[in-house]
Short mmCIF file of C-alpha atoms in Angstrom, two decimals:
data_model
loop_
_atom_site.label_atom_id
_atom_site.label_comp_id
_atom_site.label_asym_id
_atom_site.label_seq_id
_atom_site.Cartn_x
_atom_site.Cartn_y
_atom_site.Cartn_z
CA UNK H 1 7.07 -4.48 -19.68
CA UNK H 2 4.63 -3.45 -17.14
CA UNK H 3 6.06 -2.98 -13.81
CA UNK H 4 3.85 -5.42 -12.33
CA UNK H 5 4.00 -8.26 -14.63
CA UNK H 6 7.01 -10.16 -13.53
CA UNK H 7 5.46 -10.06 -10.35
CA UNK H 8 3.35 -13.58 -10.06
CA UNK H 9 0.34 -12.65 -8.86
CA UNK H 10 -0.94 -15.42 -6.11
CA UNK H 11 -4.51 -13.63 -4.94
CA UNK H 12 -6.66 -16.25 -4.34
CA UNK H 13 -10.62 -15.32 -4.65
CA UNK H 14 -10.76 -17.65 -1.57
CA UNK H 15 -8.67 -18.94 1.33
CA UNK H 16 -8.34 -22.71 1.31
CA UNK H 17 -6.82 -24.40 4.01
CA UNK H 18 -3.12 -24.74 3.04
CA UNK H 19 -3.16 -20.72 3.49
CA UNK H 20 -2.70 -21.97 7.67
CA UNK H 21 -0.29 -24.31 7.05
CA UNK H 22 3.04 -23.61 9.79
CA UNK H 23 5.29 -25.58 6.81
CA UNK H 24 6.78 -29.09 7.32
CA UNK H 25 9.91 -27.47 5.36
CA UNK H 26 9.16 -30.60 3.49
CA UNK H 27 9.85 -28.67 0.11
CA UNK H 28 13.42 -27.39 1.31
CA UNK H 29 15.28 -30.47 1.06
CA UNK H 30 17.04 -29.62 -2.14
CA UNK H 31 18.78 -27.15 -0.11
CA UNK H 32 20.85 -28.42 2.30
CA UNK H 33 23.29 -25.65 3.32
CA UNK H 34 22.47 -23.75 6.49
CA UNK H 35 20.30 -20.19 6.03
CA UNK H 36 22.98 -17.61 4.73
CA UNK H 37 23.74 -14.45 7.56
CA UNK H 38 23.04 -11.65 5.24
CA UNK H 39 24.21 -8.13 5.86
CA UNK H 40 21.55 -6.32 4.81
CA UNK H 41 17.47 -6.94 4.77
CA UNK H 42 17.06 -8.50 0.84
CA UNK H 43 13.56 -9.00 0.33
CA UNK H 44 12.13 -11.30 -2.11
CA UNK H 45 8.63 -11.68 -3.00
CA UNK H 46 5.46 -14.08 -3.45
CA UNK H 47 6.39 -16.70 -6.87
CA UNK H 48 10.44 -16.01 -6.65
CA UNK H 49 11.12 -19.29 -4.97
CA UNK H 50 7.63 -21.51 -5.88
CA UNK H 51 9.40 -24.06 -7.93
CA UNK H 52 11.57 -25.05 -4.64
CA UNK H 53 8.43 -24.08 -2.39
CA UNK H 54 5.61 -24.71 -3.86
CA UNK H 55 2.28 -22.36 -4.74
CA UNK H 56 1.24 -22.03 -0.70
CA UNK H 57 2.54 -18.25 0.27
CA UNK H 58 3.37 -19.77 4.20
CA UNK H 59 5.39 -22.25 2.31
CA UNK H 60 7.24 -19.61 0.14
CA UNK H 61 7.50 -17.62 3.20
CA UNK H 62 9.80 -20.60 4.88
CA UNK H 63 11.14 -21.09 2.03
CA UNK H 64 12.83 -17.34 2.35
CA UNK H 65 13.71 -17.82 5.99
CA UNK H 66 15.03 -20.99 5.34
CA UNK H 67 17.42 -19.33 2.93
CA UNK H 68 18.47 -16.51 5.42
CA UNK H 69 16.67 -13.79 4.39
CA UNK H 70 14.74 -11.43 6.58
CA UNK H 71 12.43 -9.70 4.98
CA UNK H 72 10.17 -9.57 2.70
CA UNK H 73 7.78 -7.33 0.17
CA UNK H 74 4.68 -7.78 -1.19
CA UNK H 75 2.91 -5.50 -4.23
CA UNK H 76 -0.50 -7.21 -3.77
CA UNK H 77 -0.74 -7.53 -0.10
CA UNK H 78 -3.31 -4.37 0.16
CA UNK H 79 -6.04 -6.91 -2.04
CA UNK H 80 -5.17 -10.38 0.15
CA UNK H 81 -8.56 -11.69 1.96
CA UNK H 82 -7.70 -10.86 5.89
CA UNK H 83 -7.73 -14.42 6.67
CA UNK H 84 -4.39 -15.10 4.32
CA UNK H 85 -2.92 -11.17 5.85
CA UNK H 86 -3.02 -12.70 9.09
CA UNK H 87 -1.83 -16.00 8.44
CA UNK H 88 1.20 -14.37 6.75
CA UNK H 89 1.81 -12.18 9.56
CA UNK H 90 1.72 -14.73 12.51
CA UNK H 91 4.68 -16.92 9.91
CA UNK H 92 6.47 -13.64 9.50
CA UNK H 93 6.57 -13.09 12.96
CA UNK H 94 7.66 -16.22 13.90
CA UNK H 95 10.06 -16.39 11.50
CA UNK H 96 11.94 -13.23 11.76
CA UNK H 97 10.72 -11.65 8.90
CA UNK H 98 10.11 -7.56 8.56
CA UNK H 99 7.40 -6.94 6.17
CA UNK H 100 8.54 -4.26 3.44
CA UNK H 101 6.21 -2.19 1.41
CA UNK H 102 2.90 -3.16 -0.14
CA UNK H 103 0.85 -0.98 -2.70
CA UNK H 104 -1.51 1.78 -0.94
CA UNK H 105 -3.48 2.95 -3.71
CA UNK H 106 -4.89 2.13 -7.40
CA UNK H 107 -1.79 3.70 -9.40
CA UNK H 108 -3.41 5.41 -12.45
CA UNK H 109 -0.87 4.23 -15.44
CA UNK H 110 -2.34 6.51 -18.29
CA UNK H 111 -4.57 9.00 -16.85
CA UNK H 112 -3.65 12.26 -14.08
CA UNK H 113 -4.56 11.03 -10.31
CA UNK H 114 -2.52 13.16 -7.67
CA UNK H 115 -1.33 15.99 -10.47
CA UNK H 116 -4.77 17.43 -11.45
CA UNK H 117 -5.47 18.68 -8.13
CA UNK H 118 -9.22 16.58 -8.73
CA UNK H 119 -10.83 16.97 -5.10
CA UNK H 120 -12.66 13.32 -6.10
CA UNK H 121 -9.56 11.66 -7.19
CA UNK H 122 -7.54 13.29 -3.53
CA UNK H 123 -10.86 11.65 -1.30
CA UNK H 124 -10.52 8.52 -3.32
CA UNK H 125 -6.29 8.21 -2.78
CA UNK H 126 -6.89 9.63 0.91
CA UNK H 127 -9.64 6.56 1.40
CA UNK H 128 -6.74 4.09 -0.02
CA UNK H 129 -4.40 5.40 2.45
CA UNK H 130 -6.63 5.38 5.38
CA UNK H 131 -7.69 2.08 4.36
CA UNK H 132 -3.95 0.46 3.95
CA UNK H 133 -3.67 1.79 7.34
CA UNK H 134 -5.53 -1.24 8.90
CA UNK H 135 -3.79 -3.66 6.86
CA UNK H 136 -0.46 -2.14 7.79
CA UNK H 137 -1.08 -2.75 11.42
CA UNK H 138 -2.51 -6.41 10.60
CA UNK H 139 0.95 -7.50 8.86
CA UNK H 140 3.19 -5.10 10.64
CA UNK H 141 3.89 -3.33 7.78
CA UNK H 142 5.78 0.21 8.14
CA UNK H 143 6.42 0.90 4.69
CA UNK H 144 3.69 1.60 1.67
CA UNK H 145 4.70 2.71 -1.95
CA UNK H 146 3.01 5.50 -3.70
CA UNK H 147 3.11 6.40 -7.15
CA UNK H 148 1.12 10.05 -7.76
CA UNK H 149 0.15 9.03 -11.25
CA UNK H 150 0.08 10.22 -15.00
CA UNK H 151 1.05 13.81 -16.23
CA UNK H 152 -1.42 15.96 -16.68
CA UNK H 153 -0.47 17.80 -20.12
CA UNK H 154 -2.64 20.56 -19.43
CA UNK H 155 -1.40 22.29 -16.54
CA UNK H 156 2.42 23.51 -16.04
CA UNK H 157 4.73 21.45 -13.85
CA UNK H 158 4.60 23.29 -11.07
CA UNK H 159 0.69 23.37 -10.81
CA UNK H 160 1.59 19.32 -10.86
CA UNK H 161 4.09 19.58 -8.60
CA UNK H 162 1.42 21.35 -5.90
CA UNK H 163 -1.20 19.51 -6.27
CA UNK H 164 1.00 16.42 -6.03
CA UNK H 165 2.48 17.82 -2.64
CA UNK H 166 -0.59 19.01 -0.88
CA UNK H 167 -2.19 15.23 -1.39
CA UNK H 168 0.85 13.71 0.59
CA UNK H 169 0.75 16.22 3.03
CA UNK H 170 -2.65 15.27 3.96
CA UNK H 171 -1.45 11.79 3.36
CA UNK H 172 0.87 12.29 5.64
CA UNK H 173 -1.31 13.45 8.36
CA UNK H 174 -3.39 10.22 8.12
CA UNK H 175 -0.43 7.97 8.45
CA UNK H 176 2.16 9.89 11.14
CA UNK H 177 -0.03 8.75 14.20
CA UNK H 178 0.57 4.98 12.79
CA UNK H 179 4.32 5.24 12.24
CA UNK H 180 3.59 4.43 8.88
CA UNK H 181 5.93 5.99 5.90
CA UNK H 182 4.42 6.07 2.35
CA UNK H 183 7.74 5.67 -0.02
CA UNK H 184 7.43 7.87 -2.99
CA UNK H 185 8.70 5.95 -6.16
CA UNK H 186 10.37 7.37 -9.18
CA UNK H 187 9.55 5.44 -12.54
CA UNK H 188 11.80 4.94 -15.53
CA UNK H 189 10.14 6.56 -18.93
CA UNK H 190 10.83 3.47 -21.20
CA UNK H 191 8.77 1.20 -18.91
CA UNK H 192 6.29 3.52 -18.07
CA UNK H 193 6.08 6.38 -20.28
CA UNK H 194 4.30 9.69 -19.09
CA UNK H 195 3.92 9.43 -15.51
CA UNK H 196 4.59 12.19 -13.23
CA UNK H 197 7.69 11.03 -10.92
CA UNK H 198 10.68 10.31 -12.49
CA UNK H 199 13.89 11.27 -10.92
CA UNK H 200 15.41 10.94 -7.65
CA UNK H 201 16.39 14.51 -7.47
CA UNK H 202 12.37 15.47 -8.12
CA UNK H 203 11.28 13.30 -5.58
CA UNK H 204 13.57 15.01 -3.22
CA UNK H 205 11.82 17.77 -3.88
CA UNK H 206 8.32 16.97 -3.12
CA UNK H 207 9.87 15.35 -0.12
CA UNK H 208 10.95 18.30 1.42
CA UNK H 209 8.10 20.46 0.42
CA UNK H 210 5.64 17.94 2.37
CA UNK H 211 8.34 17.78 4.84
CA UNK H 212 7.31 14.82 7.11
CA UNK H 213 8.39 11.49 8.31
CA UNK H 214 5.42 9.78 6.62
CA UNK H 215 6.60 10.50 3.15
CA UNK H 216 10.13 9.65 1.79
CA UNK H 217 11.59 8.12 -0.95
CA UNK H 218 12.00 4.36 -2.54
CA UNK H 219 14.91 4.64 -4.68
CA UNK H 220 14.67 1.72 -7.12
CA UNK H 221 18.51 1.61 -8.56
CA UNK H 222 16.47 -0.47 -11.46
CA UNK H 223 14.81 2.29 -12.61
CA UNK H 224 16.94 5.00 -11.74
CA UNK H 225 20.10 3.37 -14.12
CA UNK H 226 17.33 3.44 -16.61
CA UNK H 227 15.94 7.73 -16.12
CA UNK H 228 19.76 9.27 -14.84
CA UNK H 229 22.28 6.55 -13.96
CA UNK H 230 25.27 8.35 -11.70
CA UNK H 231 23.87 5.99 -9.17
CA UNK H 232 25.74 6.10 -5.99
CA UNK H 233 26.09 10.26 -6.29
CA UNK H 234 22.05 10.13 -6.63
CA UNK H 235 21.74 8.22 -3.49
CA UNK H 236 24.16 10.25 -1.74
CA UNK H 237 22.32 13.49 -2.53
CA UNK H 238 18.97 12.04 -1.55
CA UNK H 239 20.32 9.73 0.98
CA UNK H 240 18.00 12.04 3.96
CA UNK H 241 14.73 11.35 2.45
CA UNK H 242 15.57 7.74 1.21
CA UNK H 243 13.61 5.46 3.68
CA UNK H 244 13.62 2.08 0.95
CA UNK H 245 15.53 0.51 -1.90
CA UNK H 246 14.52 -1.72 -4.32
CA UNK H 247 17.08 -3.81 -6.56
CA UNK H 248 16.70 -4.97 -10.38
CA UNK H 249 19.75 -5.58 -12.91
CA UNK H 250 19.67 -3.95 -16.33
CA UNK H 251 18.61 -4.84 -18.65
CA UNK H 252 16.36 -7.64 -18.57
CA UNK H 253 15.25 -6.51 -14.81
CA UNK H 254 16.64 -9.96 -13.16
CA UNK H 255 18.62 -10.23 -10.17
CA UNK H 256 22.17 -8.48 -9.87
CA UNK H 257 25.17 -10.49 -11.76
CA UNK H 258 23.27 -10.38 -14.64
CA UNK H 259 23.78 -6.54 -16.40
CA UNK H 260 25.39 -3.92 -16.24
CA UNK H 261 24.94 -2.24 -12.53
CA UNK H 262 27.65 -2.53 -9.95
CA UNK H 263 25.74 -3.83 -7.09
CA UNK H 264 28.66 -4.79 -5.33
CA UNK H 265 29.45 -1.52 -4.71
CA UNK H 266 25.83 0.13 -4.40
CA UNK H 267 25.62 -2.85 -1.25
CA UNK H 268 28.92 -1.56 -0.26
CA UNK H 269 28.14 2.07 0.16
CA UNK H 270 24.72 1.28 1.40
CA UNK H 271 25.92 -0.65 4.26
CA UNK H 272 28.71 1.33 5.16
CA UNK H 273 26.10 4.43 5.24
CA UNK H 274 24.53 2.00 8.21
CA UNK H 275 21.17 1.48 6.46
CA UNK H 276 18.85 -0.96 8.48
CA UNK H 277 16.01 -1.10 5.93
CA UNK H 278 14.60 -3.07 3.58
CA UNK H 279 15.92 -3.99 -0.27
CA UNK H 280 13.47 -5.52 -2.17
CA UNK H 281 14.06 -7.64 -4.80
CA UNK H 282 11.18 -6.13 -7.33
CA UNK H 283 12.67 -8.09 -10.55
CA UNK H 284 12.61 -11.15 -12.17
CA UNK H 285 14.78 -14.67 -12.08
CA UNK H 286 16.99 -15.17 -15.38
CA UNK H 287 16.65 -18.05 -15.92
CA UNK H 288 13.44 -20.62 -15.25
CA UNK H 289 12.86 -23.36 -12.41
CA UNK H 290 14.44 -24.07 -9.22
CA UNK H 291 18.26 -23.59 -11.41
CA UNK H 292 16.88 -19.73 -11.57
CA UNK H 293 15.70 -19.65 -8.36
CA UNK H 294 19.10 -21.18 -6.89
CA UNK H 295 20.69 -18.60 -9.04
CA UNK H 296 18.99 -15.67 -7.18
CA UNK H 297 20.24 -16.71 -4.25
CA UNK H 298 23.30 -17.66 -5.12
CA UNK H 299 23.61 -14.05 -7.03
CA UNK H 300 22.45 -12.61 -3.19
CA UNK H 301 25.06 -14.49 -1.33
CA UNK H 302 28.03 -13.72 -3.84
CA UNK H 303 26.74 -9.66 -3.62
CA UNK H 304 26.91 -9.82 0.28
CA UNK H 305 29.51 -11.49 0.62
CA UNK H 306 31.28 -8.48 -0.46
CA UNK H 307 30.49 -6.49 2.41
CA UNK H 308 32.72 -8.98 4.74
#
């Protein structure tokens, strides 16, 4: 399964009107019970919740407050027309809502970007970053993921592992004035066979070599069951350069309750380390219409809960 195609993907090629809309919270009647106090920052994502909210993203976006989360993540938000940026902003401000990570770049899934040391492909990821700089600021966005791309079978690891670093370092440079942190993320090999970053532990690594604030890691507990399990002990060891989560069951990649990873206690320990970030929900409902969607939540609440 492609990492992104579970995702719905709402881009419009224009913004129509509804894209303004402040939401009559018309579409959450079906829901009665008050917004849940969650713990920790879940954040769910554009097309989770459309069969209670409807296709408008302000609309979803209500829809998620209404709930009780506060926060929220969005892949494609680097590609949104300005207009519908803003217009998610001002409802995410008003709501409550942090904004968690958005894409920065063009991820190359089958050809070397960052590990070839390519001067043209480093201008055109450095252009990406400058560029998600000004939509950072728009949606108040302080988190962007970064993948550094295929291996490149014809140079040694460490050559890789260089080239890789010295691109984030000048990365890093761009987006330090801005407060902004790229989050470095760490792919399983059955999903996405033969790209560069793979383990928590290796990501640690390049961490340290580029050895700034701007560049940490999103541990995706989805993935990382999938690459080296011994989850809690890899997020302990890491836990310094860990700036974002994201969550996913296995398998199937739905929400937690539904395989085989204790997220019980990986809430537990990552609320009793005091983390004040953002989880994002990167997976899939199991099952369809609002039933699945009401099952996410419900699956949400029942995890929390745990924590007291």
């Amino acid at each position: 399964m492609h990492r992104r195609k579970f995702l719905h993907n709402t881009i419009a090629t224009s913004v129509g009107a509804s894209v303004f809309t402040t939401g009559a919270f018309a579409f959450s009647k079906s829901i009665q019970t008050p917004p849940h106090q969650f713990n920790l920052k879940y954040a769910p994502h554009i097309g989770m919740f459309k069969n209670h909210a409807g296709e408008d993203v302000i609309d979803q976006l209500n829809f998620m407050a209404d709930q009780g989360f506060t926060a929220f993540e969005d892949n494609n938000m680097r590609t949104r027309p300005i207009a519908e940026q803003e217009a998610m902003a001002k409802t995410m401000e008003k709501r409550g809502i942090t904004m968690g990570v958005f894409v920065a770049h063009e991820i190359y899934w089958s050809e070397p970007n960052l590990t070839n040391g390519d001067e043209n492909l480093r201008k055109e990821f450095l252009k990406y970053i400058q560029d998600s700089v000004a939509v950072a600021k728009r949606v108040n966005a302080k988190w962007v993921t970064v993948v550094p791309g295929y291996v490149d079978l014809r140079l040694e690891h460490g050559y890789q592992t260089a080239n890789v670093v010295e691109s984030l370092k000048q990365a890093s440079a761009i987006l330090e004035p801005h407060g902004i942190t790229m989050v470095l993320e760490p792919l399983n090999y059955m999903n996405h066979p033969g790209l560069f970053l793979k383990k928590s532990a290796q990501a640690y690594e390049i961490c340290k070599a580029v050895d700034s604030p701007s560049c940490k890691i999103l541990f995706d507990v989805y993935h990382q069951q999938i690459t080296e399990g011994n989850l809690i002990p890899n997020i302990e060891a890491s836990w310094d350069e860990i700036a974002y989560f994201q969550m996913g069951d296995n398998p199937g990649r739905n929400e937690p309750t539904t395989g085989e990873i204790n997220y019980k206690n990986i809430f537990k320990y990552i609320h009793e380390k005091g983390f004040k970030g953002v989880l994002g929900m990167e997976h899939g409902n199991s099952k369809a219409g609002k039933e699945g969607e009401l099952a996410v939540i419900e699956a949400y609440k029942e995890m929390d809960n745990f924590l007291g």
